[in-house]
């Protein structure tokens, strides 16, 4: 997708996404055979429900039909949440991952160091983490700055209790 089209779509769609109390994470236009695929990824601090995606999809579809932002050809519109395996790249992603186990690749004197830890708190400079203990040892605290992080991705935990379950 050209930068101009991307900027135009973002300018057109961001007010609709904001009005739905969501954050516009990504806009992607790709080819799917003869048709084009417009994928819009949205998120919020509380997550995104299917009904919110459906409602936003209708609003986006109406807006795109009013304009020529997608041109004359056919396209498929998909509105969804980022999914559990998306990389953490923005401050708000880390804030939303507080309490979650994350796999980090760190810049460490020119080499990539890997760390798996739970995010405890997030501030403007970095993260306070809890590194799980190995072989019965107690967890340890660690501070990581954003500058040290090369990549970060939430680890899926199948046996993790949800905050809502703990409160019940």
JSON list of C-alpha atoms in Angstrom, two decimals:
[
{"chain": "A", "resi": 1, "resn": "UNK", "atom": "CA", "xyz": [0.00, 0.00, 0.00]},
{"chain": "A", "resi": 2, "resn": "UNK", "atom": "CA", "xyz": [1.38, 3.39, -0.88]},
{"chain": "A", "resi": 3, "resn": "UNK", "atom": "CA", "xyz": [2.16, 5.81, 1.91]},
{"chain": "A", "resi": 4, "resn": "UNK", "atom": "CA", "xyz": [-0.33, 8.29, 0.47]},
{"chain": "A", "resi": 5, "resn": "UNK", "atom": "CA", "xyz": [-3.15, 5.73, 0.49]},
{"chain": "A", "resi": 6, "resn": "UNK", "atom": "CA", "xyz": [-2.17, 4.60, 3.98]},
{"chain": "A", "resi": 7, "resn": "UNK", "atom": "CA", "xyz": [-2.18, 8.17, 5.30]},
{"chain": "A", "resi": 8, "resn": "UNK", "atom": "CA", "xyz": [-5.48, 8.90, 3.55]},
{"chain": "A", "resi": 9, "resn": "UNK", "atom": "CA", "xyz": [-7.13, 5.77, 4.98]},
{"chain": "A", "resi": 10, "resn": "UNK", "atom": "CA", "xyz": [-5.75, 6.50, 8.46]},
{"chain": "A", "resi": 11, "resn": "UNK", "atom": "CA", "xyz": [-7.07, 10.08, 8.30]},
{"chain": "A", "resi": 12, "resn": "UNK", "atom": "CA", "xyz": [-10.46, 8.83, 7.11]},
{"chain": "A", "resi": 13, "resn": "UNK", "atom": "CA", "xyz": [-10.82, 5.94, 9.58]},
{"chain": "A", "resi": 14, "resn": "UNK", "atom": "CA", "xyz": [-9.14, 7.20, 12.76]},
{"chain": "A", "resi": 15, "resn": "UNK", "atom": "CA", "xyz": [-12.13, 9.41, 13.77]},
{"chain": "A", "resi": 16, "resn": "UNK", "atom": "CA", "xyz": [-14.49, 6.42, 13.37]},
{"chain": "A", "resi": 17, "resn": "UNK", "atom": "CA", "xyz": [-12.22, 4.20, 15.46]},
{"chain": "A", "resi": 18, "resn": "UNK", "atom": "CA", "xyz": [-11.80, 6.88, 18.14]},
{"chain": "A", "resi": 19, "resn": "UNK", "atom": "CA", "xyz": [-15.56, 7.43, 18.27]},
{"chain": "A", "resi": 20, "resn": "UNK", "atom": "CA", "xyz": [-15.89, 3.73, 19.14]},
{"chain": "A", "resi": 21, "resn": "UNK", "atom": "CA", "xyz": [-13.40, 4.24, 22.03]},
{"chain": "A", "resi": 22, "resn": "UNK", "atom": "CA", "xyz": [-10.80, 2.10, 20.27]},
{"chain": "A", "resi": 23, "resn": "UNK", "atom": "CA", "xyz": [-7.19, 2.63, 19.16]},
{"chain": "A", "resi": 24, "resn": "UNK", "atom": "CA", "xyz": [-6.28, 2.20, 15.49]},
{"chain": "A", "resi": 25, "resn": "UNK", "atom": "CA", "xyz": [-3.28, -0.12, 15.62]},
{"chain": "A", "resi": 26, "resn": "UNK", "atom": "CA", "xyz": [-2.74, -0.97, 11.97]},
{"chain": "A", "resi": 27, "resn": "UNK", "atom": "CA", "xyz": [-4.12, -0.60, 8.46]},
{"chain": "A", "resi": 28, "resn": "UNK", "atom": "CA", "xyz": [-3.00, -3.10, 5.85]},
{"chain": "A", "resi": 29, "resn": "UNK", "atom": "CA", "xyz": [-4.00, -3.39, 2.22]},
{"chain": "A", "resi": 30, "resn": "UNK", "atom": "CA", "xyz": [-2.98, -6.56, 0.40]},
{"chain": "A", "resi": 31, "resn": "UNK", "atom": "CA", "xyz": [-3.97, -8.63, -2.62]},
{"chain": "A", "resi": 32, "resn": "UNK", "atom": "CA", "xyz": [-6.21, -11.70, -2.34]},
{"chain": "A", "resi": 33, "resn": "UNK", "atom": "CA", "xyz": [-6.48, -12.95, -5.92]},
{"chain": "A", "resi": 34, "resn": "UNK", "atom": "CA", "xyz": [-8.27, -10.31, -7.99]},
{"chain": "A", "resi": 35, "resn": "UNK", "atom": "CA", "xyz": [-9.58, -8.55, -4.92]},
{"chain": "A", "resi": 36, "resn": "UNK", "atom": "CA", "xyz": [-7.80, -6.44, -2.42]},
{"chain": "A", "resi": 37, "resn": "UNK", "atom": "CA", "xyz": [-7.99, -7.04, 1.32]},
{"chain": "A", "resi": 38, "resn": "UNK", "atom": "CA", "xyz": [-8.29, -4.10, 3.71]},
{"chain": "A", "resi": 39, "resn": "UNK", "atom": "CA", "xyz": [-7.40, -5.26, 7.21]},
{"chain": "A", "resi": 40, "resn": "UNK", "atom": "CA", "xyz": [-7.97, -2.86, 10.10]},
{"chain": "A", "resi": 41, "resn": "UNK", "atom": "CA", "xyz": [-6.57, -3.82, 13.51]},
{"chain": "A", "resi": 42, "resn": "UNK", "atom": "CA", "xyz": [-8.06, -2.08, 16.56]},
{"chain": "A", "resi": 43, "resn": "UNK", "atom": "CA", "xyz": [-7.54, -2.44, 20.29]},
{"chain": "A", "resi": 44, "resn": "UNK", "atom": "CA", "xyz": [-8.42, -0.87, 23.64]},
{"chain": "A", "resi": 45, "resn": "UNK", "atom": "CA", "xyz": [-7.37, -1.14, 27.27]},
{"chain": "A", "resi": 46, "resn": "UNK", "atom": "CA", "xyz": [-10.32, -3.47, 27.92]},
{"chain": "A", "resi": 47, "resn": "UNK", "atom": "CA", "xyz": [-9.77, -5.53, 24.77]},
{"chain": "A", "resi": 48, "resn": "UNK", "atom": "CA", "xyz": [-12.10, -5.64, 21.78]},
{"chain": "A", "resi": 49, "resn": "UNK", "atom": "CA", "xyz": [-15.36, -7.56, 21.65]},
{"chain": "A", "resi": 50, "resn": "UNK", "atom": "CA", "xyz": [-16.74, -9.12, 18.50]},
{"chain": "A", "resi": 51, "resn": "UNK", "atom": "CA", "xyz": [-19.79, -6.82, 18.56]},
{"chain": "A", "resi": 52, "resn": "UNK", "atom": "CA", "xyz": [-17.51, -3.76, 18.59]},
{"chain": "A", "resi": 53, "resn": "UNK", "atom": "CA", "xyz": [-15.63, -5.10, 15.54]},
{"chain": "A", "resi": 54, "resn": "UNK", "atom": "CA", "xyz": [-18.89, -5.75, 13.69]},
{"chain": "A", "resi": 55, "resn": "UNK", "atom": "CA", "xyz": [-20.26, -2.30, 14.50]},
{"chain": "A", "resi": 56, "resn": "UNK", "atom": "CA", "xyz": [-17.02, -0.60, 13.47]},
{"chain": "A", "resi": 57, "resn": "UNK", "atom": "CA", "xyz": [-16.90, -2.69, 10.29]},
{"chain": "A", "resi": 58, "resn": "UNK", "atom": "CA", "xyz": [-20.34, -1.38, 9.26]},
{"chain": "A", "resi": 59, "resn": "UNK", "atom": "CA", "xyz": [-19.32, 2.23, 9.97]},
{"chain": "A", "resi": 60, "resn": "UNK", "atom": "CA", "xyz": [-16.04, 1.83, 8.05]},
{"chain": "A", "resi": 61, "resn": "UNK", "atom": "CA", "xyz": [-17.82, 0.19, 5.13]},
{"chain": "A", "resi": 62, "resn": "UNK", "atom": "CA", "xyz": [-20.32, 3.07, 4.90]},
{"chain": "A", "resi": 63, "resn": "UNK", "atom": "CA", "xyz": [-17.51, 5.65, 5.07]},
{"chain": "A", "resi": 64, "resn": "UNK", "atom": "CA", "xyz": [-15.46, 3.90, 2.38]},
{"chain": "A", "resi": 65, "resn": "UNK", "atom": "CA", "xyz": [-18.54, 3.63, 0.15]},
{"chain": "A", "resi": 66, "resn": "UNK", "atom": "CA", "xyz": [-18.96, 7.43, 0.40]},
{"chain": "A", "resi": 67, "resn": "UNK", "atom": "CA", "xyz": [-15.39, 8.06, -0.75]},
{"chain": "A", "resi": 68, "resn": "UNK", "atom": "CA", "xyz": [-13.02, 6.75, -3.41]},
{"chain": "A", "resi": 69, "resn": "UNK", "atom": "CA", "xyz": [-10.32, 5.89, -0.84]},
{"chain": "A", "resi": 70, "resn": "UNK", "atom": "CA", "xyz": [-10.24, 2.24, -1.99]},
{"chain": "A", "resi": 71, "resn": "UNK", "atom": "CA", "xyz": [-10.69, 3.05, -5.67]},
{"chain": "A", "resi": 72, "resn": "UNK", "atom": "CA", "xyz": [-13.17, 1.35, -7.99]},
{"chain": "A", "resi": 73, "resn": "UNK", "atom": "CA", "xyz": [-12.13, -2.30, -7.61]},
{"chain": "A", "resi": 74, "resn": "UNK", "atom": "CA", "xyz": [-13.61, -4.84, -5.24]},
{"chain": "A", "resi": 75, "resn": "UNK", "atom": "CA", "xyz": [-12.10, -5.33, -1.81]},
{"chain": "A", "resi": 76, "resn": "UNK", "atom": "CA", "xyz": [-12.73, -7.37, 1.31]},
{"chain": "A", "resi": 77, "resn": "UNK", "atom": "CA", "xyz": [-12.92, -5.51, 4.62]},
{"chain": "A", "resi": 78, "resn": "UNK", "atom": "CA", "xyz": [-11.72, -7.14, 7.83]},
{"chain": "A", "resi": 79, "resn": "UNK", "atom": "CA", "xyz": [-11.86, -5.43, 11.23]},
{"chain": "A", "resi": 80, "resn": "UNK", "atom": "CA", "xyz": [-10.26, -7.34, 14.09]},
{"chain": "A", "resi": 81, "resn": "UNK", "atom": "CA", "xyz": [-8.23, -7.16, 17.27]},
{"chain": "A", "resi": 82, "resn": "UNK", "atom": "CA", "xyz": [-4.47, -7.69, 17.15]},
{"chain": "A", "resi": 83, "resn": "UNK", "atom": "CA", "xyz": [-4.49, -11.18, 18.64]},
{"chain": "A", "resi": 84, "resn": "UNK", "atom": "CA", "xyz": [-2.44, -12.55, 21.49]},
{"chain": "A", "resi": 85, "resn": "UNK", "atom": "CA", "xyz": [0.75, -13.07, 19.50]},
{"chain": "A", "resi": 86, "resn": "UNK", "atom": "CA", "xyz": [1.25, -9.55, 18.20]},
{"chain": "A", "resi": 87, "resn": "UNK", "atom": "CA", "xyz": [4.54, -7.85, 19.07]},
{"chain": "A", "resi": 88, "resn": "UNK", "atom": "CA", "xyz": [4.56, -5.22, 21.81]},
{"chain": "A", "resi": 89, "resn": "UNK", "atom": "CA", "xyz": [5.86, -2.05, 20.16]},
{"chain": "A", "resi": 90, "resn": "UNK", "atom": "CA", "xyz": [4.15, 0.92, 21.83]},
{"chain": "A", "resi": 91, "resn": "UNK", "atom": "CA", "xyz": [3.98, 2.10, 25.42]},
{"chain": "A", "resi": 92, "resn": "UNK", "atom": "CA", "xyz": [0.24, 1.35, 25.57]},
{"chain": "A", "resi": 93, "resn": "UNK", "atom": "CA", "xyz": [0.92, -2.26, 24.50]},
{"chain": "A", "resi": 94, "resn": "UNK", "atom": "CA", "xyz": [3.15, -2.76, 27.54]},
{"chain": "A", "resi": 95, "resn": "UNK", "atom": "CA", "xyz": [0.58, -1.10, 29.84]},
{"chain": "A", "resi": 96, "resn": "UNK", "atom": "CA", "xyz": [-2.09, -3.48, 28.54]},
{"chain": "A", "resi": 97, "resn": "UNK", "atom": "CA", "xyz": [0.25, -6.43, 29.17]},
{"chain": "A", "resi": 98, "resn": "UNK", "atom": "CA", "xyz": [0.74, -5.71, 32.89]},
{"chain": "A", "resi": 99, "resn": "UNK", "atom": "CA", "xyz": [0.38, -9.01, 34.74]},
{"chain": "A", "resi": 100, "resn": "UNK", "atom": "CA", "xyz": [1.18, -11.04, 31.61]},
{"chain": "A", "resi": 101, "resn": "UNK", "atom": "CA", "xyz": [4.22, -13.21, 30.91]},
{"chain": "A", "resi": 102, "resn": "UNK", "atom": "CA", "xyz": [6.30, -11.73, 28.08]},
{"chain": "A", "resi": 103, "resn": "UNK", "atom": "CA", "xyz": [9.24, -13.02, 26.08]},
{"chain": "A", "resi": 104, "resn": "UNK", "atom": "CA", "xyz": [11.83, -10.28, 25.54]},
{"chain": "A", "resi": 105, "resn": "UNK", "atom": "CA", "xyz": [14.80, -10.13, 23.22]},
{"chain": "A", "resi": 106, "resn": "UNK", "atom": "CA", "xyz": [17.17, -7.58, 24.71]},
{"chain": "A", "resi": 107, "resn": "UNK", "atom": "CA", "xyz": [20.07, -5.62, 23.28]},
{"chain": "A", "resi": 108, "resn": "UNK", "atom": "CA", "xyz": [22.99, -6.72, 25.44]},
{"chain": "A", "resi": 109, "resn": "UNK", "atom": "CA", "xyz": [26.42, -5.43, 24.40]},
{"chain": "A", "resi": 110, "resn": "UNK", "atom": "CA", "xyz": [25.82, -6.23, 20.74]},
{"chain": "A", "resi": 111, "resn": "UNK", "atom": "CA", "xyz": [24.24, -9.64, 21.29]},
{"chain": "A", "resi": 112, "resn": "UNK", "atom": "CA", "xyz": [20.61, -10.58, 21.66]},
{"chain": "A", "resi": 113, "resn": "UNK", "atom": "CA", "xyz": [19.74, -11.78, 25.17]},
{"chain": "A", "resi": 114, "resn": "UNK", "atom": "CA", "xyz": [16.41, -13.55, 25.78]},
{"chain": "A", "resi": 115, "resn": "UNK", "atom": "CA", "xyz": [14.32, -13.10, 28.90]},
{"chain": "A", "resi": 116, "resn": "UNK", "atom": "CA", "xyz": [10.89, -14.39, 29.91]},
{"chain": "A", "resi": 117, "resn": "UNK", "atom": "CA", "xyz": [9.29, -12.39, 32.72]},
{"chain": "A", "resi": 118, "resn": "UNK", "atom": "CA", "xyz": [5.98, -11.06, 34.02]},
{"chain": "A", "resi": 119, "resn": "UNK", "atom": "CA", "xyz": [5.35, -7.32, 33.66]},
{"chain": "A", "resi": 120, "resn": "UNK", "atom": "CA", "xyz": [4.56, -5.81, 37.07]},
{"chain": "A", "resi": 121, "resn": "UNK", "atom": "CA", "xyz": [4.57, -2.07, 36.30]},
{"chain": "A", "resi": 122, "resn": "UNK", "atom": "CA", "xyz": [5.23, 0.25, 33.38]},
{"chain": "A", "resi": 123, "resn": "UNK", "atom": "CA", "xyz": [6.44, 3.86, 33.46]},
{"chain": "A", "resi": 124, "resn": "UNK", "atom": "CA", "xyz": [7.85, 6.29, 30.90]},
{"chain": "A", "resi": 125, "resn": "UNK", "atom": "CA", "xyz": [11.38, 4.81, 30.99]},
{"chain": "A", "resi": 126, "resn": "UNK", "atom": "CA", "xyz": [10.73, 1.08, 31.17]},
{"chain": "A", "resi": 127, "resn": "UNK", "atom": "CA", "xyz": [9.32, -1.93, 32.97]},
{"chain": "A", "resi": 128, "resn": "UNK", "atom": "CA", "xyz": [9.55, -3.58, 36.36]},
{"chain": "A", "resi": 129, "resn": "UNK", "atom": "CA", "xyz": [9.54, -7.33, 35.84]},
{"chain": "A", "resi": 130, "resn": "UNK", "atom": "CA", "xyz": [9.27, -10.50, 37.86]},
{"chain": "A", "resi": 131, "resn": "UNK", "atom": "CA", "xyz": [11.55, -13.22, 36.49]},
{"chain": "A", "resi": 132, "resn": "UNK", "atom": "CA", "xyz": [10.15, -16.66, 37.42]},
{"chain": "A", "resi": 133, "resn": "UNK", "atom": "CA", "xyz": [12.41, -18.80, 39.59]},
{"chain": "A", "resi": 134, "resn": "UNK", "atom": "CA", "xyz": [13.96, -21.90, 38.07]},
{"chain": "A", "resi": 135, "resn": "UNK", "atom": "CA", "xyz": [13.82, -25.31, 39.79]},
{"chain": "A", "resi": 136, "resn": "UNK", "atom": "CA", "xyz": [11.97, -24.19, 42.90]},
{"chain": "A", "resi": 137, "resn": "UNK", "atom": "CA", "xyz": [13.82, -20.90, 43.37]},
{"chain": "A", "resi": 138, "resn": "UNK", "atom": "CA", "xyz": [11.93, -17.72, 44.21]},
{"chain": "A", "resi": 139, "resn": "UNK", "atom": "CA", "xyz": [11.14, -15.21, 41.46]},
{"chain": "A", "resi": 140, "resn": "UNK", "atom": "CA", "xyz": [13.49, -12.23, 41.16]},
{"chain": "A", "resi": 141, "resn": "UNK", "atom": "CA", "xyz": [12.82, -8.59, 40.33]},
{"chain": "A", "resi": 142, "resn": "UNK", "atom": "CA", "xyz": [14.41, -6.95, 37.30]},
{"chain": "A", "resi": 143, "resn": "UNK", "atom": "CA", "xyz": [14.21, -3.52, 35.70]},
{"chain": "A", "resi": 144, "resn": "UNK", "atom": "CA", "xyz": [14.38, -3.19, 31.90]},
{"chain": "A", "resi": 145, "resn": "UNK", "atom": "CA", "xyz": [14.36, 0.10, 30.01]},
{"chain": "A", "resi": 146, "resn": "UNK", "atom": "CA", "xyz": [12.59, 0.46, 26.68]},
{"chain": "A", "resi": 147, "resn": "UNK", "atom": "CA", "xyz": [15.96, 1.16, 25.03]},
{"chain": "A", "resi": 148, "resn": "UNK", "atom": "CA", "xyz": [17.14, -2.34, 26.03]},
{"chain": "A", "resi": 149, "resn": "UNK", "atom": "CA", "xyz": [14.19, -4.09, 24.34]},
{"chain": "A", "resi": 150, "resn": "UNK", "atom": "CA", "xyz": [14.76, -5.35, 20.78]},
{"chain": "A", "resi": 151, "resn": "UNK", "atom": "CA", "xyz": [11.51, -7.37, 20.61]},
{"chain": "A", "resi": 152, "resn": "UNK", "atom": "CA", "xyz": [8.73, -8.33, 22.99]},
{"chain": "A", "resi": 153, "resn": "UNK", "atom": "CA", "xyz": [5.77, -10.66, 22.65]},
{"chain": "A", "resi": 154, "resn": "UNK", "atom": "CA", "xyz": [3.19, -11.92, 25.16]},
{"chain": "A", "resi": 155, "resn": "UNK", "atom": "CA", "xyz": [3.57, -15.61, 25.99]},
{"chain": "A", "resi": 156, "resn": "UNK", "atom": "CA", "xyz": [0.33, -17.57, 25.95]},
{"chain": "A", "resi": 157, "resn": "UNK", "atom": "CA", "xyz": [-0.38, -19.13, 29.35]},
{"chain": "A", "resi": 158, "resn": "UNK", "atom": "CA", "xyz": [-3.01, -21.86, 29.30]},
{"chain": "A", "resi": 159, "resn": "UNK", "atom": "CA", "xyz": [-3.07, -22.38, 33.06]},
{"chain": "A", "resi": 160, "resn": "UNK", "atom": "CA", "xyz": [-3.00, -18.70, 34.07]},
{"chain": "A", "resi": 161, "resn": "UNK", "atom": "CA", "xyz": [-5.93, -17.47, 36.13]},
{"chain": "A", "resi": 162, "resn": "UNK", "atom": "CA", "xyz": [-7.61, -14.39, 34.72]},
{"chain": "A", "resi": 163, "resn": "UNK", "atom": "CA", "xyz": [-7.95, -11.37, 37.01]},
{"chain": "A", "resi": 164, "resn": "UNK", "atom": "CA", "xyz": [-11.76, -11.68, 36.76]},
{"chain": "A", "resi": 165, "resn": "UNK", "atom": "CA", "xyz": [-11.59, -15.32, 37.92]},
{"chain": "A", "resi": 166, "resn": "UNK", "atom": "CA", "xyz": [-9.41, -14.35, 40.90]},
{"chain": "A", "resi": 167, "resn": "UNK", "atom": "CA", "xyz": [-11.87, -11.62, 41.96]},
{"chain": "A", "resi": 168, "resn": "UNK", "atom": "CA", "xyz": [-14.88, -13.98, 41.80]}
]
